PDB file of C-alpha atoms in Angstrom:
ATOM      1  CA  UNK W   1       0.733 -46.748 -10.460  1.00  0.00           C
ATOM      2  CA  UNK W   2      -2.855 -45.567 -11.030  1.00  0.00           C
ATOM      3  CA  UNK W   3      -2.989 -44.032  -7.568  1.00  0.00           C
ATOM      4  CA  UNK W   4       0.116 -41.939  -8.249  1.00  0.00           C
ATOM      5  CA  UNK W   5      -1.347 -40.601 -11.499  1.00  0.00           C
ATOM      6  CA  UNK W   6      -4.661 -39.696  -9.932  1.00  0.00           C
ATOM      7  CA  UNK W   7      -2.904 -37.973  -6.995  1.00  0.00           C
ATOM      8  CA  UNK W   8      -0.800 -35.727  -9.248  1.00  0.00           C
ATOM      9  CA  UNK W   9      -3.740 -34.632 -11.383  1.00  0.00           C
ATOM     10  CA  UNK W  10      -5.792 -33.684  -8.400  1.00  0.00           C
ATOM     11  CA  UNK W  11      -3.094 -31.711  -6.610  1.00  0.00           C
ATOM     12  CA  UNK W  12      -2.044 -29.668  -9.669  1.00  0.00           C
ATOM     13  CA  UNK W  13      -5.128 -27.434 -10.128  1.00  0.00           C
ATOM     14  CA  UNK W  14      -5.851 -24.898 -12.820  1.00  0.00           C
ATOM     15  CA  UNK W  15      -8.497 -22.404 -11.899  1.00  0.00           C
ATOM     16  CA  UNK W  16     -11.048 -21.064 -14.338  1.00  0.00           C
ATOM     17  CA  UNK W  17     -10.870 -17.244 -14.242  1.00  0.00           C
ATOM     18  CA  UNK W  18     -11.396 -14.387 -16.643  1.00  0.00           C
ATOM     19  CA  UNK W  19     -10.446 -14.892 -20.277  1.00  0.00           C
ATOM     20  CA  UNK W  20      -7.258 -12.797 -19.991  1.00  0.00           C
ATOM     21  CA  UNK W  21      -6.077 -14.521 -16.838  1.00  0.00           C
ATOM     22  CA  UNK W  22      -4.897 -18.049 -15.883  1.00  0.00           C
ATOM     23  CA  UNK W  23      -4.042 -19.419 -12.458  1.00  0.00           C
ATOM     24  CA  UNK W  24      -2.282 -22.699 -11.755  1.00  0.00           C
ATOM     25  CA  UNK W  25      -1.779 -23.978  -8.183  1.00  0.00           C
ATOM     26  CA  UNK W  26       0.605 -26.835  -7.384  1.00  0.00           C
ATOM     27  CA  UNK W  27       0.315 -27.907  -3.719  1.00  0.00           C
ATOM     28  CA  UNK W  28       3.263 -29.555  -1.962  1.00  0.00           C
ATOM     29  CA  UNK W  29       3.686 -31.033   1.524  1.00  0.00           C
ATOM     30  CA  UNK W  30       4.357 -28.948   4.581  1.00  0.00           C
ATOM     31  CA  UNK W  31       1.756 -26.295   3.869  1.00  0.00           C
ATOM     32  CA  UNK W  32       3.439 -24.935   0.725  1.00  0.00           C
ATOM     33  CA  UNK W  33       2.180 -24.211  -2.790  1.00  0.00           C
ATOM     34  CA  UNK W  34       3.545 -22.978  -6.085  1.00  0.00           C
ATOM     35  CA  UNK W  35       1.398 -20.342  -7.764  1.00  0.00           C
ATOM     36  CA  UNK W  36       1.644 -19.552 -11.499  1.00  0.00           C
ATOM     37  CA  UNK W  37      -0.451 -16.511 -12.235  1.00  0.00           C
ATOM     38  CA  UNK W  38      -0.843 -15.288 -15.822  1.00  0.00           C
ATOM     39  CA  UNK W  39      -2.291 -11.730 -16.381  1.00  0.00           C
ATOM     40  CA  UNK W  40      -2.405  -9.042 -19.049  1.00  0.00           C
ATOM     41  CA  UNK W  41      -0.877  -5.598 -18.632  1.00  0.00           C
ATOM     42  CA  UNK W  42      -0.532  -2.586 -20.904  1.00  0.00           C
ATOM     43  CA  UNK W  43       3.163  -1.555 -20.612  1.00  0.00           C
ATOM     44  CA  UNK W  44       4.342   1.880 -21.735  1.00  0.00           C
ATOM     45  CA  UNK W  45       7.753   2.417 -23.414  1.00  0.00           C
ATOM     46  CA  UNK W  46      10.548   2.814 -20.882  1.00  0.00           C
ATOM     47  CA  UNK W  47       9.783   2.265 -17.243  1.00  0.00           C
ATOM     48  CA  UNK W  48       6.397   1.107 -15.871  1.00  0.00           C
ATOM     49  CA  UNK W  49       5.058   0.555 -12.411  1.00  0.00           C
ATOM     50  CA  UNK W  50       2.849  -2.516 -11.792  1.00  0.00           C
ATOM     51  CA  UNK W  51       0.759  -3.104  -8.668  1.00  0.00           C
ATOM     52  CA  UNK W  52      -1.128  -6.276  -7.647  1.00  0.00           C
ATOM     53  CA  UNK W  53      -3.251  -6.511  -4.518  1.00  0.00           C
ATOM     54  CA  UNK W  54      -5.250  -9.803  -4.769  1.00  0.00           C
ATOM     55  CA  UNK W  55      -2.461 -12.048  -3.494  1.00  0.00           C
ATOM     56  CA  UNK W  56      -1.904 -14.280  -0.442  1.00  0.00           C
ATOM     57  CA  UNK W  57      -0.332 -12.851   2.677  1.00  0.00           C
ATOM     58  CA  UNK W  58       2.193 -15.664   3.205  1.00  0.00           C
ATOM     59  CA  UNK W  59       4.262 -15.253   0.020  1.00  0.00           C
ATOM     60  CA  UNK W  60       7.959 -16.172   0.127  1.00  0.00           C
ATOM     61  CA  UNK W  61       9.391 -12.925  -1.323  1.00  0.00           C
ATOM     62  CA  UNK W  62      12.606 -14.549  -2.476  1.00  0.00           C
ATOM     63  CA  UNK W  63      10.635 -16.901  -4.760  1.00  0.00           C
ATOM     64  CA  UNK W  64       8.979 -14.145  -6.807  1.00  0.00           C
ATOM     65  CA  UNK W  65       9.524 -14.233 -10.538  1.00  0.00           C
ATOM     66  CA  UNK W  66       8.008 -11.811 -13.138  1.00  0.00           C
ATOM     67  CA  UNK W  67       8.278 -12.450 -16.883  1.00  0.00           C
ATOM     68  CA  UNK W  68       6.555 -11.326 -20.085  1.00  0.00           C
ATOM     69  CA  UNK W  69       5.243 -14.214 -22.224  1.00  0.00           C
ATOM     70  CA  UNK W  70       4.639 -11.821 -25.125  1.00  0.00           C
ATOM     71  CA  UNK W  71       8.206 -10.510 -25.432  1.00  0.00           C
ATOM     72  CA  UNK W  72      10.469 -12.132 -22.780  1.00  0.00           C
ATOM     73  CA  UNK W  73      13.669 -10.449 -23.964  1.00  0.00           C
ATOM     74  CA  UNK W  74      12.151  -6.970 -24.197  1.00  0.00           C
ATOM     75  CA  UNK W  75      10.739  -6.663 -20.698  1.00  0.00           C
ATOM     76  CA  UNK W  76      13.146  -6.563 -17.744  1.00  0.00           C
ATOM     77  CA  UNK W  77      12.444  -6.404 -14.042  1.00  0.00           C
ATOM     78  CA  UNK W  78      14.170  -3.386 -12.491  1.00  0.00           C
ATOM     79  CA  UNK W  79      12.763  -3.679  -8.987  1.00  0.00           C
ATOM     80  CA  UNK W  80      10.189  -5.775  -7.125  1.00  0.00           C
ATOM     81  CA  UNK W  81       8.759  -5.410  -3.681  1.00  0.00           C
ATOM     82  CA  UNK W  82       6.308  -7.289  -1.442  1.00  0.00           C
ATOM     83  CA  UNK W  83       4.561  -4.790   0.804  1.00  0.00           C
ATOM     84  CA  UNK W  84       2.961  -6.311   3.889  1.00  0.00           C
ATOM     85  CA  UNK W  85       3.236  -3.343   6.330  1.00  0.00           C
ATOM     86  CA  UNK W  86      -0.483  -3.285   6.876  1.00  0.00           C
ATOM     87  CA  UNK W  87      -2.288  -0.497   8.653  1.00  0.00           C
ATOM     88  CA  UNK W  88      -1.885  -1.669  12.246  1.00  0.00           C
ATOM     89  CA  UNK W  89      -1.836   0.924  15.060  1.00  0.00           C
ATOM     90  CA  UNK W  90       1.928   0.407  15.485  1.00  0.00           C
ATOM     91  CA  UNK W  91       2.769   0.822  11.794  1.00  0.00           C
ATOM     92  CA  UNK W  92       0.503   3.904  11.510  1.00  0.00           C
ATOM     93  CA  UNK W  93       2.216   5.668  14.389  1.00  0.00           C
ATOM     94  CA  UNK W  94       5.687   4.766  13.166  1.00  0.00           C
ATOM     95  CA  UNK W  95       4.931   6.333   9.801  1.00  0.00           C
ATOM     96  CA  UNK W  96       3.376   9.424  11.420  1.00  0.00           C
ATOM     97  CA  UNK W  97       6.570  10.494  13.323  1.00  0.00           C
ATOM     98  CA  UNK W  98       7.008  14.167  12.464  1.00  0.00           C
ATOM     99  CA  UNK W  99       3.263  14.691  11.924  1.00  0.00           C
ATOM    100  CA  UNK W 100       0.537  16.169  14.200  1.00  0.00           C
ATOM    101  CA  UNK W 101      -1.467  13.785  16.392  1.00  0.00           C
ATOM    102  CA  UNK W 102      -3.984  14.112  19.206  1.00  0.00           C
ATOM    103  CA  UNK W 103      -4.030  11.808  22.261  1.00  0.00           C
ATOM    104  CA  UNK W 104      -7.012  11.221  24.428  1.00  0.00           C
ATOM    105  CA  UNK W 105      -6.236   9.630  27.838  1.00  0.00           C
ATOM    106  CA  UNK W 106      -8.446   7.401  29.953  1.00  0.00           C
ATOM    107  CA  UNK W 107      -8.548  10.226  32.503  1.00  0.00           C
ATOM    108  CA  UNK W 108     -10.225  12.473  29.898  1.00  0.00           C
ATOM    109  CA  UNK W 109      -7.251  14.663  29.115  1.00  0.00           C
ATOM    110  CA  UNK W 110      -6.305  15.566  25.476  1.00  0.00           C
ATOM    111  CA  UNK W 111      -2.846  16.353  24.138  1.00  0.00           C
ATOM    112  CA  UNK W 112      -1.954  17.559  20.642  1.00  0.00           C
ATOM    113  CA  UNK W 113       1.486  18.017  19.127  1.00  0.00           C
ATOM    114  CA  UNK W 114       4.122  16.750  16.764  1.00  0.00           C
ATOM    115  CA  UNK W 115       4.791  13.059  17.209  1.00  0.00           C
ATOM    116  CA  UNK W 116       8.436  12.630  18.176  1.00  0.00           C
ATOM    117  CA  UNK W 117       8.504   8.962  19.189  1.00  0.00           C
ATOM    118  CA  UNK W 118       6.096   6.093  19.638  1.00  0.00           C
ATOM    119  CA  UNK W 119       8.449   3.083  19.616  1.00  0.00           C
ATOM    120  CA  UNK W 120       8.610   2.422  23.323  1.00  0.00           C
ATOM    121  CA  UNK W 121       6.174   2.279  26.241  1.00  0.00           C
ATOM    122  CA  UNK W 122       5.646   6.054  25.963  1.00  0.00           C
ATOM    123  CA  UNK W 123       4.407   8.390  23.220  1.00  0.00           C
ATOM    124  CA  UNK W 124       6.409  11.579  22.995  1.00  0.00           C
ATOM    125  CA  UNK W 125       4.840  14.826  21.669  1.00  0.00           C
ATOM    126  CA  UNK W 126       6.422  18.200  20.966  1.00  0.00           C
ATOM    127  CA  UNK W 127       4.137  21.181  21.561  1.00  0.00           C
ATOM    128  CA  UNK W 128       4.014  24.470  19.582  1.00  0.00           C
ATOM    129  CA  UNK W 129       6.041  26.305  22.176  1.00  0.00           C
ATOM    130  CA  UNK W 130       8.795  23.706  22.094  1.00  0.00           C
ATOM    131  CA  UNK W 131       7.659  21.831  25.229  1.00  0.00           C
ATOM    132  CA  UNK W 132       7.733  18.029  25.334  1.00  0.00           C
ATOM    133  CA  UNK W 133       4.931  15.832  26.603  1.00  0.00           C
ATOM    134  CA  UNK W 134       5.576  12.169  27.450  1.00  0.00           C
ATOM    135  CA  UNK W 135       2.447  10.053  27.748  1.00  0.00           C
ATOM    136  CA  UNK W 136       2.452   6.446  28.994  1.00  0.00           C
ATOM    137  CA  UNK W 137       0.877   4.157  26.393  1.00  0.00           C
ATOM    138  CA  UNK W 138      -1.166   2.337  29.052  1.00  0.00           C
ATOM    139  CA  UNK W 139      -2.984   5.558  29.889  1.00  0.00           C
ATOM    140  CA  UNK W 140      -4.002   6.327  26.297  1.00  0.00           C
ATOM    141  CA  UNK W 141      -7.648   5.817  25.317  1.00  0.00           C
ATOM    142  CA  UNK W 142      -7.569   7.075  21.735  1.00  0.00           C
ATOM    143  CA  UNK W 143      -5.103   8.407  19.168  1.00  0.00           C
ATOM    144  CA  UNK W 144      -6.357  10.674  16.415  1.00  0.00           C
ATOM    145  CA  UNK W 145      -4.474  10.973  13.090  1.00  0.00           C
ATOM    146  CA  UNK W 146      -5.586  13.596  10.543  1.00  0.00           C
ATOM    147  CA  UNK W 147      -5.219  11.231   7.572  1.00  0.00           C
ATOM    148  CA  UNK W 148      -3.818   7.870   6.552  1.00  0.00           C
ATOM    149  CA  UNK W 149      -0.014   8.183   6.159  1.00  0.00           C
ATOM    150  CA  UNK W 150       1.443   7.843   2.668  1.00  0.00           C
ATOM    151  CA  UNK W 151       2.906   4.403   1.795  1.00  0.00           C
ATOM    152  CA  UNK W 152       0.672   2.380   4.066  1.00  0.00           C
ATOM    153  CA  UNK W 153      -1.050  -0.572   2.413  1.00  0.00           C
ATOM    154  CA  UNK W 154      -4.309  -2.053   3.634  1.00  0.00           C
ATOM    155  CA  UNK W 155      -3.716  -5.495   2.085  1.00  0.00           C
ATOM    156  CA  UNK W 156      -0.687  -7.516   0.960  1.00  0.00           C
ATOM    157  CA  UNK W 157       0.527  -5.920  -2.287  1.00  0.00           C
ATOM    158  CA  UNK W 158       3.174  -6.730  -4.925  1.00  0.00           C
ATOM    159  CA  UNK W 159       4.969  -3.909  -6.762  1.00  0.00           C
ATOM    160  CA  UNK W 160       7.194  -4.123  -9.818  1.00  0.00           C
ATOM    161  CA  UNK W 161       9.150  -1.596 -11.730  1.00  0.00           C
ATOM    162  CA  UNK W 162       9.817  -2.965 -15.289  1.00  0.00           C
ATOM    163  CA  UNK W 163      11.692  -1.640 -18.285  1.00  0.00           C
ATOM    164  CA  UNK W 164       9.928  -2.291 -21.606  1.00  0.00           C
ATOM    165  CA  UNK W 165      11.372  -2.019 -25.111  1.00  0.00           C
ATOM    166  CA  UNK W 166       8.112  -3.227 -26.788  1.00  0.00           C
ATOM    167  CA  UNK W 167       5.168  -1.181 -25.499  1.00  0.00           C
ATOM    168  CA  UNK W 168       1.606  -2.535 -25.664  1.00  0.00           C
ATOM    169  CA  UNK W 169      -0.397  -5.337 -24.149  1.00  0.00           C
ATOM    170  CA  UNK W 170       1.700  -8.146 -22.605  1.00  0.00           C
ATOM    171  CA  UNK W 171       0.734 -11.528 -21.208  1.00  0.00           C
ATOM    172  CA  UNK W 172       2.822 -11.819 -18.032  1.00  0.00           C
ATOM    173  CA  UNK W 173       3.501 -14.800 -15.781  1.00  0.00           C
ATOM    174  CA  UNK W 174       4.004 -14.204 -12.102  1.00  0.00           C
ATOM    175  CA  UNK W 175       5.374 -17.171 -10.076  1.00  0.00           C
ATOM    176  CA  UNK W 176       5.834 -17.476  -6.307  1.00  0.00           C
ATOM    177  CA  UNK W 177       5.706 -19.854  -3.395  1.00  0.00           C
ATOM    178  CA  UNK W 178       3.241 -19.323  -0.664  1.00  0.00           C
ATOM    179  CA  UNK W 179       2.427 -20.923   2.702  1.00  0.00           C
ATOM    180  CA  UNK W 180      -1.107 -21.213   4.119  1.00  0.00           C
ATOM    181  CA  UNK W 181      -2.379 -23.707   1.594  1.00  0.00           C
ATOM    182  CA  UNK W 182      -3.581 -26.980   3.031  1.00  0.00           C
ATOM    183  CA  UNK W 183      -4.952 -30.056   1.326  1.00  0.00           C
ATOM    184  CA  UNK W 184      -6.324 -33.472   2.328  1.00  0.00           C
ATOM    185  CA  UNK W 185      -6.317 -36.591   0.117  1.00  0.00           C
ATOM    186  CA  UNK W 186      -9.305 -38.965   0.175  1.00  0.00           C
ATOM    187  CA  UNK W 187      -9.448 -42.444  -1.443  1.00  0.00           C
ATOM    188  CA  UNK W 188     -12.351 -44.673  -2.350  1.00  0.00           C
ATOM    189  CA  UNK W 189     -11.911 -48.336  -3.363  1.00  0.00           C
ATOM    190  CA  UNK W 190     -14.442 -50.114  -5.669  1.00  0.00           C
ATOM    191  CA  UNK W 191     -14.349 -53.970  -5.689  1.00  0.00           C
ATOM    192  CA  UNK W 192     -16.086 -55.803  -8.509  1.00  0.00           C
ATOM    193  CA  UNK W 193     -18.802 -58.308  -7.928  1.00  0.00           C
ATOM    194  CA  UNK W 194     -16.447 -61.305  -8.226  1.00  0.00           C
ATOM    195  CA  UNK W 195     -14.009 -59.703  -5.830  1.00  0.00           C
ATOM    196  CA  UNK W 196     -11.230 -60.223  -8.361  1.00  0.00           C
ATOM    197  CA  UNK W 197     -10.407 -56.611  -9.079  1.00  0.00           C
ATOM    198  CA  UNK W 198     -10.293 -53.236  -7.355  1.00  0.00           C
ATOM    199  CA  UNK W 199     -10.607 -49.719  -8.735  1.00  0.00           C
ATOM    200  CA  UNK W 200      -9.091 -46.940  -6.695  1.00  0.00           C
ATOM    201  CA  UNK W 201     -10.323 -43.330  -6.974  1.00  0.00           C
ATOM    202  CA  UNK W 202      -8.645 -40.410  -5.189  1.00  0.00           C
ATOM    203  CA  UNK W 203      -9.276 -36.708  -4.790  1.00  0.00           C
ATOM    204  CA  UNK W 204      -7.840 -33.777  -2.847  1.00  0.00           C
ATOM    205  CA  UNK W 205      -9.591 -30.994  -1.031  1.00  0.00           C
TER     206      UNK W 205
END
């Protein structure tokens, strides 16, 4: 019985963070954990947009839950979104369709034009005179984009749109399941000098 009690206490961990924030982590088997994250937000009357970036990448989006602890019945979730379309070369090009790009080939040739397509093995550009240039991806050395496309995130990000009937500072709890959390249990047994009793200690890491 004592082993079971020690095990539970060690796996359910509450982290010490800033005064206005609390984080509880409950680790399950099969590389899964439940995160309860309490934060403070200033909510305006009507609709507010909330953005959180310091989150794990392997969140289960369907498990997300957002609730105000200050006024649960006066804050409603209108929309929530987990953005994980990070700034990879493929995602950048996909978002830049319709914009101007410059290609530099391994042979030293440069092509500029409006990006028409970059989804296959070729990159298709439209020139100013209406001509089309099709360049094989394997021949491309560099691709130059004038700027970072709008809507691209550089790290996993959570977005909420909430409706608030009680403006002001709110303590909010955000719950979700995430993978990528591993733990290992260790046990130590202490036998008394008469070898008539045993004390078992356990911890998780």
